[in-house]
Amino acid sequence: MSSTLSYFRQENLPHIWCPGCGHGTVTGSLIRAIQRLDLDKNKVCIVSGIGCSSRAVGYLDFDTLHTAHGRALAFATGIKLARPELKVIVMTGDGDCTAIGGNHFIHAARRNIDITTIVMNNNIYGMTSGQYSPMTPKGMYGTTAPYGNLERSFDLCELAKAAGATYVARATSYHVPLLIDLIEAALQNKGFSMVEAIVQCPTYFGRKNKVGGPVEMLNWIKDGVVNVKAAASLPPEKVAGKKLIGELHNAPASEYTADYDELIAKVQRTYEGFQGGLYGCASNSD
Amino acid sequence: MSDQPKKTYILIVRERYCKGCTICVTFCPKHVLSLRGGKVWAEHPELCIGCKMCELRCPDFAIEVHEKGEELGSGVDDMDLDLPPEALHD
Amino acid sequence: MTRNAKLMQGNEACTIGALAAGLEFYAGYPITPSTEIAELCAEELPKVGGKFIQMEDEIGSIAACIGASLAGKKAMTATSGPGFSLMQECLGYASLTEVPLVIIDVQRMGPSTGMPTSPAQADLMQARWGTHGDHPVIVLAPGNVKECFELTFKAFDIAETYRVPVIVLTDEIIGHMREKVILPDPAGLKPLRRAAPASPAGYKPYAADPDGGVPLMAPFGEGYRWHVTGLFHDESGRPSGKSEVADKLMRRLARKVEKAAPLIEEHFEESLEDAEIVVVSFGSSAMSSLSAVRRARREGVKAGMLRLKTMWPFPDELVARAASRARRVIVPEMNLGQLALEVERAGCGGAPVTRLGKVNGELFRPEEVYASIMEAVK
């Protein structure tokens, strides 16, 4: 098998995603980034929530955790803080991450805990067949927005940056080489990294919004974005209404679990000759 | 043009994985690929320039590009070839 | 070393018990009347190289604990009613994925915000049935400060042995009151740890004897590369929608707790041998009840006391046996009859059951239980 496939639980393939769904492309991109960095498969934990995108971890040959809807980052925080030496990655969808999981998302970013979060944003709830999500563009359709979505959607990268994430980037399932590069950089950032991957959901979003099948959707996605580097030298009308792709924020800061380990060392020095155990702490706690 | 011999590529297709979504067929810059029986097929492998965009974009990990002469074993081990109805286009 | 007595708070004793059991990770969220547990963990865990984190809510707290437990650490959280309600979904997750976990629920007057600083015992059914779906869970109920230590320690042993979430159900009184306690020397304690596989070769994370077997549990990050999912799953941990897989898993999980029940059952009883009026209670209500039973006994009334320490799985035979000679069973509890439901179901040799429910945010006074006993004597 190709070296890429060696990172998969092949006995579980082919996967459940619809023909032309972008989740497979993003999953492949994550694996290729892991491959480039030659990460030790035994020291990587990949955590996901609930939704089409979150089924990805079941196919990947690592310690994988398919958790409750919206809670992947909270589970991942537990793993990372308990075992900082493990590389912890979260794979989540736009609904899983920004709707029910929004609270955990902004707090994980705020803490700058070393977790790489891949948000596979198909602008819709796919698993439950087509409801609109916090990332569905205003005016577009979902089964629960039959007259057009009234709500404004997040700019997920601005949200992550404002919450405190130290690496933020966006790409799409069309711009795959860029996506792989960005994920690779995110994995190397010692802190909270978020890569938003805009992907196509031909089955629900494509049909419901009459964008078309996988190919038409990829073209639609391509036309809706502009590279942040190119944008600087483009006339405003060329950039207006388009989402920026590329590396959008990269400002390393002290990492949560590293700070906690320092705290432990300092505390244990303070209690010199501390033998721990029951009486050790009981007497100290008075 | 350099006198270097033109590189040729072989394409491994895992028909069991391919769902016929046509992303690779449409976006291949050299129109190497086409659909046959609902699965991707390398109609003109000789036109392939090895850009691997099909491999990178494929949502189902169903296609792979290898430079001819590249020791198959290194990139593709035997596990892959015994997957039922695999098409080896070269 | 003379084991010195200490004046200790219930919440503190829970924490010391957890530390003695080898607690390595605490994730929680402040909520009266449990917050002292979080505060003491924040102070003590770094001293022993453990980790404390205050999450953004109780859902994040229990989720982080499950993550830490999967990473191989003994983990605990503590909360009260409103937080316990938020934790229910992940409690079910831990049940189905068989992740060892200890949750301390310091009950307060509910529902809703209720009376945060007042005691109640109305989370009893929630502790058993709070999350959706049939699921294994074990609930212990300390009746004094020393038992806060003992049952929290025991909760970890049970969680590690049976790979099940264990709830330590106290209340505002038990949690906040202080008592003189003499705690065992930690050196003499042998906390248990989950049975782990020898090597990744052929490891099946959920392979176990269908009759209540407990699978071996590998920690994340040691090369097992196993999959954990909240979906029903087969022995290799792979999601499965097959009916026989679901049936087999569901029954194994239930059987796990059934088989554990007789081994973990604990209670306190006094003068039950010839008791005609049996008082059945738990937690702080049992303190007042015991005082009333002893007073009645001094006055020649054949009253007896049964205090349950393992609430779920419910000790049916114990209750039936204790009340087999009873003319009347009285169940004092700070709710409208949740324990009484179980006592009635367990059957008391036909004796009628008095539901002595107190729901005004105050602890029973002994004379209230005494009056009910004397009422039954007439």
Tab-separated table of N, CA, C and O in Angstrom, chain A residues 9 11-12 41-43 45 55 57-58 61-69 71 74-75 77-79 81-84 86 103-104 107-108 110-111 256 260-261 263-264 267-268 271 274 276-286, chain C residues 1 4 6 12 16 19 25 40 43-44 46-57 59-60 63-64 66-68 70-71 73 89-90 93 149 183-186 219-231 238-239:
chain	number	residue	atom	x	y	z
A	9	ARG	N	-6.678	2.604	8.841
A	9	ARG	CA	-7.195	1.280	9.209
A	9	ARG	C	-7.914	0.751	7.957
A	9	ARG	O	-9.123	0.943	7.801
A	11	GLU	N	-8.873	-1.940	6.961
A	11	GLU	CA	-9.987	-2.895	7.053
A	11	GLU	C	-11.318	-2.142	7.155
A	11	GLU	O	-12.379	-2.702	6.895
A	12	ASN	N	-11.244	-0.840	7.472
A	12	ASN	CA	-12.508	-0.085	7.589
A	12	ASN	C	-12.851	0.677	6.306
A	12	ASN	O	-13.883	1.329	6.226
A	41	LYS	N	3.429	7.236	15.059
A	41	LYS	CA	2.005	6.869	15.101
A	41	LYS	C	1.549	6.529	16.522
A	41	LYS	O	0.380	6.705	16.872
A	42	ASN	N	2.471	6.017	17.331
A	42	ASN	CA	2.083	5.578	18.690
A	42	ASN	C	1.934	6.741	19.663
A	42	ASN	O	1.498	6.569	20.792
A	43	LYS	N	2.326	7.920	19.234
A	43	LYS	CA	2.267	9.082	20.148
A	43	LYS	C	1.299	10.144	19.637
A	43	LYS	O	1.350	11.294	20.068
A	45	CYS	N	-2.727	11.171	19.153
A	45	CYS	CA	-4.128	10.873	19.482
A	45	CYS	C	-4.995	11.804	18.639
A	45	CYS	O	-4.756	13.020	18.645
A	55	ARG	N	-16.409	11.178	11.659
A	55	ARG	CA	-16.228	9.730	11.429
A	55	ARG	C	-14.812	9.447	10.921
A	55	ARG	O	-14.390	8.302	10.860
A	57	VAL	N	-11.889	9.764	12.249
A	57	VAL	CA	-10.903	9.128	13.127
A	57	VAL	C	-11.031	7.605	13.113
A	57	VAL	O	-10.054	6.894	13.333
A	58	GLY	N	-12.211	7.091	12.819
A	58	GLY	CA	-12.385	5.634	12.813
A	58	GLY	C	-11.545	4.966	11.747
A	58	GLY	O	-11.240	3.778	11.826
A	61	ASP	N	-5.162	5.094	11.698
A	61	ASP	CA	-4.429	4.125	12.528
A	61	ASP	C	-3.599	4.832	13.602
A	61	ASP	O	-2.370	4.873	13.546
A	62	PHE	N	-4.325	5.422	14.555
A	62	PHE	CA	-3.687	6.063	15.723
A	62	PHE	C	-4.540	5.705	16.924
A	62	PHE	O	-5.543	5.028	16.810
A	63	ASP	N	-4.197	6.235	18.118
A	63	ASP	CA	-5.169	6.191	19.222
A	63	ASP	C	-6.236	7.214	18.863
A	63	ASP	O	-5.932	8.398	18.725
A	64	THR	N	-7.459	6.744	18.657
A	64	THR	CA	-8.508	7.645	18.162
A	64	THR	C	-9.702	7.627	19.098
A	64	THR	O	-10.024	6.611	19.713
A	65	LEU	N	-10.357	8.772	19.195
A	65	LEU	CA	-11.440	8.950	20.159
A	65	LEU	C	-12.586	9.710	19.482
A	65	LEU	O	-12.437	10.863	19.093
A	66	HIS	N	-13.691	9.014	19.344
A	66	HIS	CA	-14.877	9.569	18.678
A	66	HIS	C	-15.855	9.915	19.789
A	66	HIS	O	-16.461	9.040	20.389
A	67	THR	N	-15.936	11.220	20.120
A	67	THR	CA	-16.575	11.588	21.395
A	67	THR	C	-18.018	12.044	21.189
A	67	THR	O	-18.658	11.680	20.217
A	68	ALA	N	-18.498	12.893	22.113
A	68	ALA	CA	-19.881	13.397	22.033
A	68	ALA	C	-19.898	14.672	21.183
A	68	ALA	O	-18.878	15.321	20.978
A	69	HIS	N	-21.061	15.031	20.708
A	69	HIS	CA	-21.216	16.170	19.793
A	69	HIS	C	-20.722	17.466	20.443
A	69	HIS	O	-21.204	17.879	21.497
A	71	ARG	N	-17.844	18.050	21.824
A	71	ARG	CA	-16.972	17.961	23.009
A	71	ARG	C	-15.556	17.490	22.701
A	71	ARG	O	-14.772	17.271	23.623
A	74	ALA	N	-12.808	19.310	24.475
A	74	ALA	CA	-12.740	19.120	25.932
A	74	ALA	C	-12.084	17.777	26.246
A	74	ALA	O	-11.207	17.684	27.110
A	75	PHE	N	-12.491	16.724	25.520
A	75	PHE	CA	-11.829	15.422	25.695
A	75	PHE	C	-10.337	15.571	25.388
A	75	PHE	O	-9.471	15.083	26.124
A	77	THR	N	-8.459	18.162	25.539
A	77	THR	CA	-7.771	18.914	26.602
A	77	THR	C	-7.361	17.968	27.730
A	77	THR	O	-6.244	18.040	28.266
A	78	GLY	N	-8.255	17.027	28.061
A	78	GLY	CA	-7.945	16.057	29.115
A	78	GLY	C	-6.760	15.193	28.743
A	78	GLY	O	-5.850	14.973	29.549
A	79	ILE	N	-6.739	14.728	27.480
A	79	ILE	CA	-5.631	13.867	27.046
A	79	ILE	C	-4.326	14.666	27.062
A	79	ILE	O	-3.308	14.228	27.614
A	81	LEU	N	-3.444	17.491	28.603
A	81	LEU	CA	-2.940	17.920	29.916
A	81	LEU	C	-2.418	16.714	30.690
A	81	LEU	O	-1.400	16.786	31.367
A	82	ALA	N	-3.112	15.582	30.556
A	82	ALA	CA	-2.675	14.387	31.289
A	82	ALA	C	-1.351	13.868	30.717
A	82	ALA	O	-0.477	13.435	31.474
A	83	ARG	N	-1.192	13.915	29.406
A	83	ARG	CA	0.020	13.372	28.762
A	83	ARG	C	0.521	14.388	27.734
A	83	ARG	O	0.331	14.224	26.520
A	84	PRO	N	1.214	15.464	28.192
A	84	PRO	CA	1.670	16.507	27.261
A	84	PRO	C	2.591	15.998	26.159
A	84	PRO	O	2.675	16.607	25.092
A	86	LEU	N	2.100	13.609	24.253
A	86	LEU	CA	1.369	13.074	23.097
A	86	LEU	C	0.992	14.221	22.160
A	86	LEU	O	0.706	15.337	22.595
A	103	ASN	N	-18.305	26.762	22.847
A	103	ASN	CA	-17.733	27.175	24.135
A	103	ASN	C	-16.366	26.535	24.358
A	103	ASN	O	-15.403	27.184	24.758
A	104	HIS	N	-16.281	25.229	24.056
A	104	HIS	CA	-14.990	24.551	24.265
A	104	HIS	C	-13.947	25.082	23.287
A	104	HIS	O	-12.761	25.164	23.599
A	107	HIS	N	-12.490	28.455	24.511
A	107	HIS	CA	-11.687	28.301	25.737
A	107	HIS	C	-10.396	27.525	25.470
A	107	HIS	O	-9.342	27.853	26.026
A	108	ALA	N	-10.451	26.546	24.585
A	108	ALA	CA	-9.202	25.828	24.251
A	108	ALA	C	-8.236	26.806	23.578
A	108	ALA	O	-7.032	26.804	23.848
A	110	ARG	N	-8.259	30.095	24.012
A	110	ARG	CA	-7.838	31.043	25.039
A	110	ARG	C	-6.673	30.475	25.852
A	110	ARG	O	-5.693	31.155	26.135
A	111	ARG	N	-6.746	29.196	26.204
A	111	ARG	CA	-5.691	28.575	27.015
A	111	ARG	C	-4.391	28.377	26.234
A	111	ARG	O	-3.348	28.143	26.834
A	256	TYR	N	-0.001	26.026	27.345
A	256	TYR	CA	-0.670	25.724	28.618
A	256	TYR	C	-0.028	24.564	29.378
A	256	TYR	O	0.317	24.685	30.549
A	260	TYR	N	2.040	24.393	32.889
A	260	TYR	CA	1.592	23.600	34.044
A	260	TYR	C	2.732	22.738	34.574
A	260	TYR	O	2.928	22.591	35.782
A	261	ASP	N	3.526	22.185	33.677
A	261	ASP	CA	4.674	21.368	34.138
A	261	ASP	C	5.661	22.223	34.930
A	261	ASP	O	6.221	21.790	35.936
A	263	LEU	N	4.825	24.799	36.650
A	263	LEU	CA	4.162	25.049	37.934
A	263	LEU	C	4.398	23.875	38.886
A	263	LEU	O	4.725	24.063	40.065
A	264	ILE	N	4.267	22.677	38.359
A	264	ILE	CA	4.478	21.478	39.204
A	264	ILE	C	5.907	21.493	39.756
A	264	ILE	O	6.128	21.291	40.959
A	267	VAL	N	6.131	24.093	42.467
A	267	VAL	CA	5.383	23.711	43.683
A	267	VAL	C	6.158	22.629	44.433
A	267	VAL	O	6.325	22.689	45.656
A	268	GLN	N	6.665	21.674	43.700
A	268	GLN	CA	7.357	20.559	44.380
A	268	GLN	C	8.663	21.057	44.998
A	268	GLN	O	9.084	20.579	46.041
A	271	TYR	N	7.808	22.638	48.325
A	271	TYR	CA	7.562	21.698	49.431
A	271	TYR	C	8.714	20.704	49.481
A	271	TYR	O	8.531	19.511	49.318
A	274	PHE	N	9.180	16.893	50.425
A	274	PHE	CA	7.753	16.524	50.476
A	274	PHE	C	7.612	15.098	49.995
A	274	PHE	O	8.100	14.748	48.921
A	276	GLY	N	4.773	13.512	49.615
A	276	GLY	CA	3.492	13.207	48.939
A	276	GLY	C	2.695	12.226	49.776
A	276	GLY	O	2.973	12.032	50.954
A	277	GLY	N	1.700	11.655	49.193
A	277	GLY	CA	0.880	10.676	49.919
A	277	GLY	C	-0.049	11.396	50.889
A	277	GLY	O	-0.113	12.617	50.946
A	278	LEU	N	-0.763	10.604	51.652
A	278	LEU	CA	-1.856	11.107	52.463
A	278	LEU	C	-1.402	12.163	53.448
A	278	LEU	O	-1.811	13.308	53.402
A	279	TYR	N	-0.465	11.756	54.323
A	279	TYR	CA	-0.140	12.733	55.369
A	279	TYR	C	0.650	13.887	54.788
A	279	TYR	O	0.577	15.010	55.246
A	280	GLY	N	1.350	13.590	53.696
A	280	GLY	CA	2.122	14.652	53.070
A	280	GLY	C	1.196	15.794	52.684
A	280	GLY	O	1.427	16.945	53.003
A	281	CYS	N	0.049	15.411	52.088
A	281	CYS	CA	-0.790	16.528	51.636
A	281	CYS	C	-1.704	16.981	52.753
A	281	CYS	O	-1.986	18.150	52.894
A	282	ALA	N	-2.141	16.036	53.568
A	282	ALA	CA	-3.088	16.461	54.612
A	282	ALA	C	-2.432	17.522	55.477
A	282	ALA	O	-2.986	18.593	55.707
A	283	SER	N	-1.178	17.247	55.901
A	283	SER	CA	-0.569	18.226	56.818
A	283	SER	C	-0.320	19.528	56.091
A	283	SER	O	-0.408	20.607	56.626
A	284	ASN	N	-0.066	19.425	54.782
A	284	ASN	CA	0.224	20.686	54.089
A	284	ASN	C	-1.037	21.495	53.847
A	284	ASN	O	-0.995	22.649	53.526
A	285	SER	N	-2.180	20.798	53.941
A	285	SER	CA	-3.362	21.540	53.482
A	285	SER	C	-3.973	22.366	54.595
A	285	SER	O	-4.895	23.094	54.402
A	286	ASP	N	-3.474	22.208	55.797
A	286	ASP	CA	-4.102	23.009	56.882
A	286	ASP	C	-3.721	24.482	56.764
A	286	ASP	O	-2.654	24.770	56.224
C	1	MET	N	4.255	5.485	64.351
C	1	MET	CA	3.733	6.876	64.308
C	1	MET	C	2.283	6.803	64.832
C	1	MET	O	1.463	6.045	64.339
C	4	ASN	N	-2.666	10.416	64.054
C	4	ASN	CA	-3.290	11.532	64.752
C	4	ASN	C	-4.695	11.778	64.208
C	4	ASN	O	-4.977	11.621	63.024
C	6	LYS	N	-7.787	14.037	63.115
C	6	LYS	CA	-7.855	15.347	62.453
C	6	LYS	C	-9.316	15.795	62.448
C	6	LYS	O	-10.231	14.976	62.353
C	12	GLU	N	-13.242	17.702	52.062
C	12	GLU	CA	-11.787	17.508	52.156
C	12	GLU	C	-11.475	16.015	52.229
C	12	GLU	O	-10.559	15.515	51.552
C	16	ILE	N	-8.949	13.823	49.999
C	16	ILE	CA	-7.821	13.061	50.569
C	16	ILE	C	-7.965	11.576	50.199
C	16	ILE	O	-6.989	10.897	49.857
C	19	LEU	N	-6.851	11.232	46.636
C	19	LEU	CA	-5.385	11.311	46.538
C	19	LEU	C	-4.750	10.012	47.025
C	19	LEU	O	-3.810	9.499	46.427
C	25	PHE	N	-5.577	13.301	38.107
C	25	PHE	CA	-6.173	14.319	37.229
C	25	PHE	C	-7.527	14.730	37.767
C	25	PHE	O	-8.361	13.881	38.095
C	40	LEU	N	-9.097	22.106	46.837
C	40	LEU	CA	-8.043	21.278	47.461
C	40	LEU	C	-7.277	20.509	46.387
C	40	LEU	O	-6.047	20.376	46.453
C	43	GLU	N	-4.706	22.594	44.864
C	43	GLU	CA	-3.566	22.814	45.762
C	43	GLU	C	-2.705	21.554	45.874
C	43	GLU	O	-1.484	21.625	45.843
C	44	GLU	N	-3.346	20.402	45.961
C	44	GLU	CA	-2.606	19.169	46.289
C	44	GLU	C	-2.043	18.447	45.070
C	44	GLU	O	-0.982	17.845	45.138
C	46	PRO	N	-0.609	19.333	42.137
C	46	PRO	CA	0.753	19.619	41.660
C	46	PRO	C	1.833	19.042	42.584
C	46	PRO	O	2.904	18.646	42.136
C	47	LYS	N	1.519	18.953	43.864
C	47	LYS	CA	2.538	18.441	44.813
C	47	LYS	C	2.895	16.995	44.493
C	47	LYS	O	4.002	16.546	44.771
C	48	VAL	N	1.908	16.281	43.924
C	48	VAL	CA	2.188	14.856	43.645
C	48	VAL	C	2.347	14.644	42.134
C	48	VAL	O	2.165	13.528	41.635
C	49	GLY	N	2.603	15.750	41.415
C	49	GLY	CA	2.816	15.623	39.965
C	49	GLY	C	1.537	15.423	39.194
C	49	GLY	O	1.534	15.068	38.008
C	50	GLY	N	0.386	15.639	39.853
C	50	GLY	CA	-0.903	15.465	39.179
C	50	GLY	C	-1.317	16.769	38.503
C	50	GLY	O	-0.638	17.790	38.594
C	51	LYS	N	-2.446	16.703	37.767
C	51	LYS	CA	-2.903	17.872	37.003
C	51	LYS	C	-4.304	18.266	37.458
C	51	LYS	O	-5.177	17.421	37.642
C	52	PHE	N	-4.491	19.582	37.573
C	52	PHE	CA	-5.817	20.140	37.876
C	52	PHE	C	-6.176	21.128	36.781
C	52	PHE	O	-5.320	21.884	36.305
C	53	ILE	N	-7.436	21.095	36.321
C	53	ILE	CA	-7.854	22.127	35.378
C	53	ILE	C	-9.292	22.522	35.675
C	53	ILE	O	-10.145	21.669	35.957
C	54	GLN	N	-9.526	23.833	35.661
C	54	GLN	CA	-10.910	24.310	35.800
C	54	GLN	C	-11.428	24.547	34.394
C	54	GLN	O	-10.950	25.448	33.692
C	55	MET	N	-12.359	23.719	33.965
C	55	MET	CA	-12.859	23.813	32.603
C	55	MET	C	-13.929	24.893	32.487
C	55	MET	O	-14.332	25.484	33.483
C	56	GLU	N	-14.409	25.099	31.269
C	56	GLU	CA	-15.358	26.194	31.017
C	56	GLU	C	-16.774	25.850	31.485
C	56	GLU	O	-17.618	26.740	31.636
C	57	ASP	N	-17.066	24.590	31.672
C	57	ASP	CA	-18.359	24.174	32.224
C	57	ASP	C	-18.245	22.721	32.669
C	57	ASP	O	-17.192	22.092	32.490
C	59	ILE	N	-19.731	20.126	31.459
C	59	ILE	CA	-19.616	19.193	30.325
C	59	ILE	C	-18.138	19.044	29.963
C	59	ILE	O	-17.617	17.936	29.814
C	60	GLY	N	-17.450	20.178	29.876
C	60	GLY	CA	-16.018	20.126	29.573
C	60	GLY	C	-15.258	19.386	30.659
C	60	GLY	O	-14.303	18.652	30.384
C	63	ALA	N	-15.750	15.633	30.332
C	63	ALA	CA	-15.119	15.215	29.068
C	63	ALA	C	-13.593	15.162	29.242
C	63	ALA	O	-12.934	14.206	28.835
C	64	ALA	N	-13.044	16.169	29.893
C	64	ALA	CA	-11.586	16.195	30.102
C	64	ALA	C	-11.158	15.020	30.984
C	64	ALA	O	-10.123	14.381	30.739
C	66	ILE	N	-12.583	12.084	31.164
C	66	ILE	CA	-12.610	10.845	30.365
C	66	ILE	C	-11.365	10.796	29.478
C	66	ILE	O	-10.701	9.759	29.342
C	67	GLY	N	-11.002	11.950	28.909
C	67	GLY	CA	-9.789	11.998	28.084
C	67	GLY	C	-8.565	11.595	28.899
C	67	GLY	O	-7.753	10.764	28.492
C	68	ALA	N	-8.445	12.165	30.115
C	68	ALA	CA	-7.284	11.853	30.961
C	68	ALA	C	-7.276	10.377	31.339
C	68	ALA	O	-6.228	9.722	31.351
C	70	LEU	N	-8.519	7.900	29.648
C	70	LEU	CA	-8.106	7.137	28.463
C	70	LEU	C	-6.595	7.246	28.260
C	70	LEU	O	-5.961	6.353	27.728
C	71	ALA	N	-6.034	8.372	28.711
C	71	ALA	CA	-4.579	8.548	28.577
C	71	ALA	C	-3.852	7.782	29.683
C	71	ALA	O	-2.634	7.850	29.778
C	73	LYS	N	-4.670	7.897	33.177
C	73	LYS	CA	-4.601	8.537	34.503
C	73	LYS	C	-5.880	8.300	35.298
C	73	LYS	O	-6.972	8.243	34.722
C	89	GLU	N	-24.726	13.386	29.744
C	89	GLU	CA	-24.449	12.757	28.446
C	89	GLU	C	-23.081	12.057	28.469
C	89	GLU	O	-22.956	10.902	28.062
C	90	CYS	N	-22.073	12.760	28.993
C	90	CYS	CA	-20.729	12.155	28.999
C	90	CYS	C	-20.635	11.019	30.018
C	90	CYS	O	-19.802	10.113	29.880
C	93	TYR	N	-21.525	8.277	28.082
C	93	TYR	CA	-20.415	7.971	27.176
C	93	TYR	C	-19.388	7.099	27.900
C	93	TYR	O	-18.928	6.080	27.391
C	149	PHE	N	-13.872	9.664	52.922
C	149	PHE	CA	-12.534	9.162	52.568
C	149	PHE	C	-12.650	7.733	52.031
C	149	PHE	O	-12.236	7.418	50.911
C	183	LEU	N	-7.605	8.779	59.991
C	183	LEU	CA	-7.543	8.160	58.668
C	183	LEU	C	-6.424	7.123	58.623
C	183	LEU	O	-5.426	7.254	59.330
C	184	PRO	N	-6.577	6.097	57.811
C	184	PRO	CA	-5.542	5.046	57.724
C	184	PRO	C	-4.246	5.608	57.159
C	184	PRO	O	-4.250	6.593	56.408
C	185	ASP	N	-3.156	4.954	57.482
C	185	ASP	CA	-1.845	5.359	56.943
C	185	ASP	C	-1.829	4.990	55.453
C	185	ASP	O	-2.087	3.837	55.097
C	186	PRO	N	-1.563	5.977	54.571
C	186	PRO	CA	-1.650	5.674	53.139
C	186	PRO	C	-0.711	4.544	52.722
C	186	PRO	O	-0.988	3.814	51.778
C	219	PRO	N	-3.687	2.106	27.786
C	219	PRO	CA	-3.684	3.579	27.760
C	219	PRO	C	-3.372	4.084	26.358
C	219	PRO	O	-2.718	3.387	25.575
C	220	PHE	N	-3.860	5.283	26.071
C	220	PHE	CA	-3.457	5.914	24.807
C	220	PHE	C	-1.950	6.179	24.853
C	220	PHE	O	-1.365	6.333	25.909
C	221	GLY	N	-1.347	6.247	23.673
C	221	GLY	CA	0.053	6.677	23.602
C	221	GLY	C	1.072	5.602	23.884
C	221	GLY	O	2.253	5.882	24.054
C	222	GLU	N	0.603	4.314	23.907
C	222	GLU	CA	1.568	3.228	24.186
C	222	GLU	C	1.622	2.232	23.033
C	222	GLU	O	1.976	1.077	23.223
C	223	GLY	N	1.164	2.623	21.855
C	223	GLY	CA	1.334	1.759	20.685
C	223	GLY	C	0.177	0.822	20.412
C	223	GLY	O	0.224	-0.003	19.504
C	224	TYR	N	-0.885	0.909	21.185
C	224	TYR	CA	-2.047	0.026	20.934
C	224	TYR	C	-2.888	0.600	19.790
C	224	TYR	O	-3.531	-0.135	19.050
C	225	ARG	N	-2.897	1.933	19.692
C	225	ARG	CA	-3.629	2.576	18.589
C	225	ARG	C	-5.029	1.991	18.460
C	225	ARG	O	-5.429	1.426	17.432
C	226	TRP	N	-5.777	2.141	19.586
C	226	TRP	CA	-7.137	1.578	19.542
C	226	TRP	C	-8.146	2.693	19.387
C	226	TRP	O	-7.866	3.870	19.582
C	227	HIS	N	-9.388	2.282	19.046
C	227	HIS	CA	-10.445	3.251	18.723
C	227	HIS	C	-11.512	3.215	19.811
C	227	HIS	O	-11.969	2.157	20.226
C	228	VAL	N	-11.896	4.409	20.267
C	228	VAL	CA	-12.954	4.530	21.268
C	228	VAL	C	-14.066	5.358	20.645
C	228	VAL	O	-13.812	6.437	20.110
C	229	THR	N	-15.291	4.834	20.684
C	229	THR	CA	-16.399	5.589	20.105
C	229	THR	C	-17.646	5.456	20.957
C	229	THR	O	-17.853	4.426	21.600
C	230	GLY	N	-18.447	6.506	20.944
C	230	GLY	CA	-19.706	6.483	21.667
C	230	GLY	C	-20.777	5.717	20.907
C	230	GLY	O	-21.869	5.480	21.423
C	231	LEU	N	-20.462	5.336	19.663
C	231	LEU	CA	-21.368	4.456	18.923
C	231	LEU	C	-21.237	3.035	19.484
C	231	LEU	O	-20.177	2.668	20.026
C	238	ARG	N	-14.648	-1.113	16.740
C	238	ARG	CA	-15.132	-0.503	15.497
C	238	ARG	C	-16.631	-0.250	15.595
C	238	ARG	O	-17.373	-1.115	16.106
C	239	PRO	N	-17.108	0.917	15.105
C	239	PRO	CA	-18.557	1.183	15.188
C	239	PRO	C	-19.339	0.059	14.511
C	239	PRO	O	-18.911	-0.441	13.473
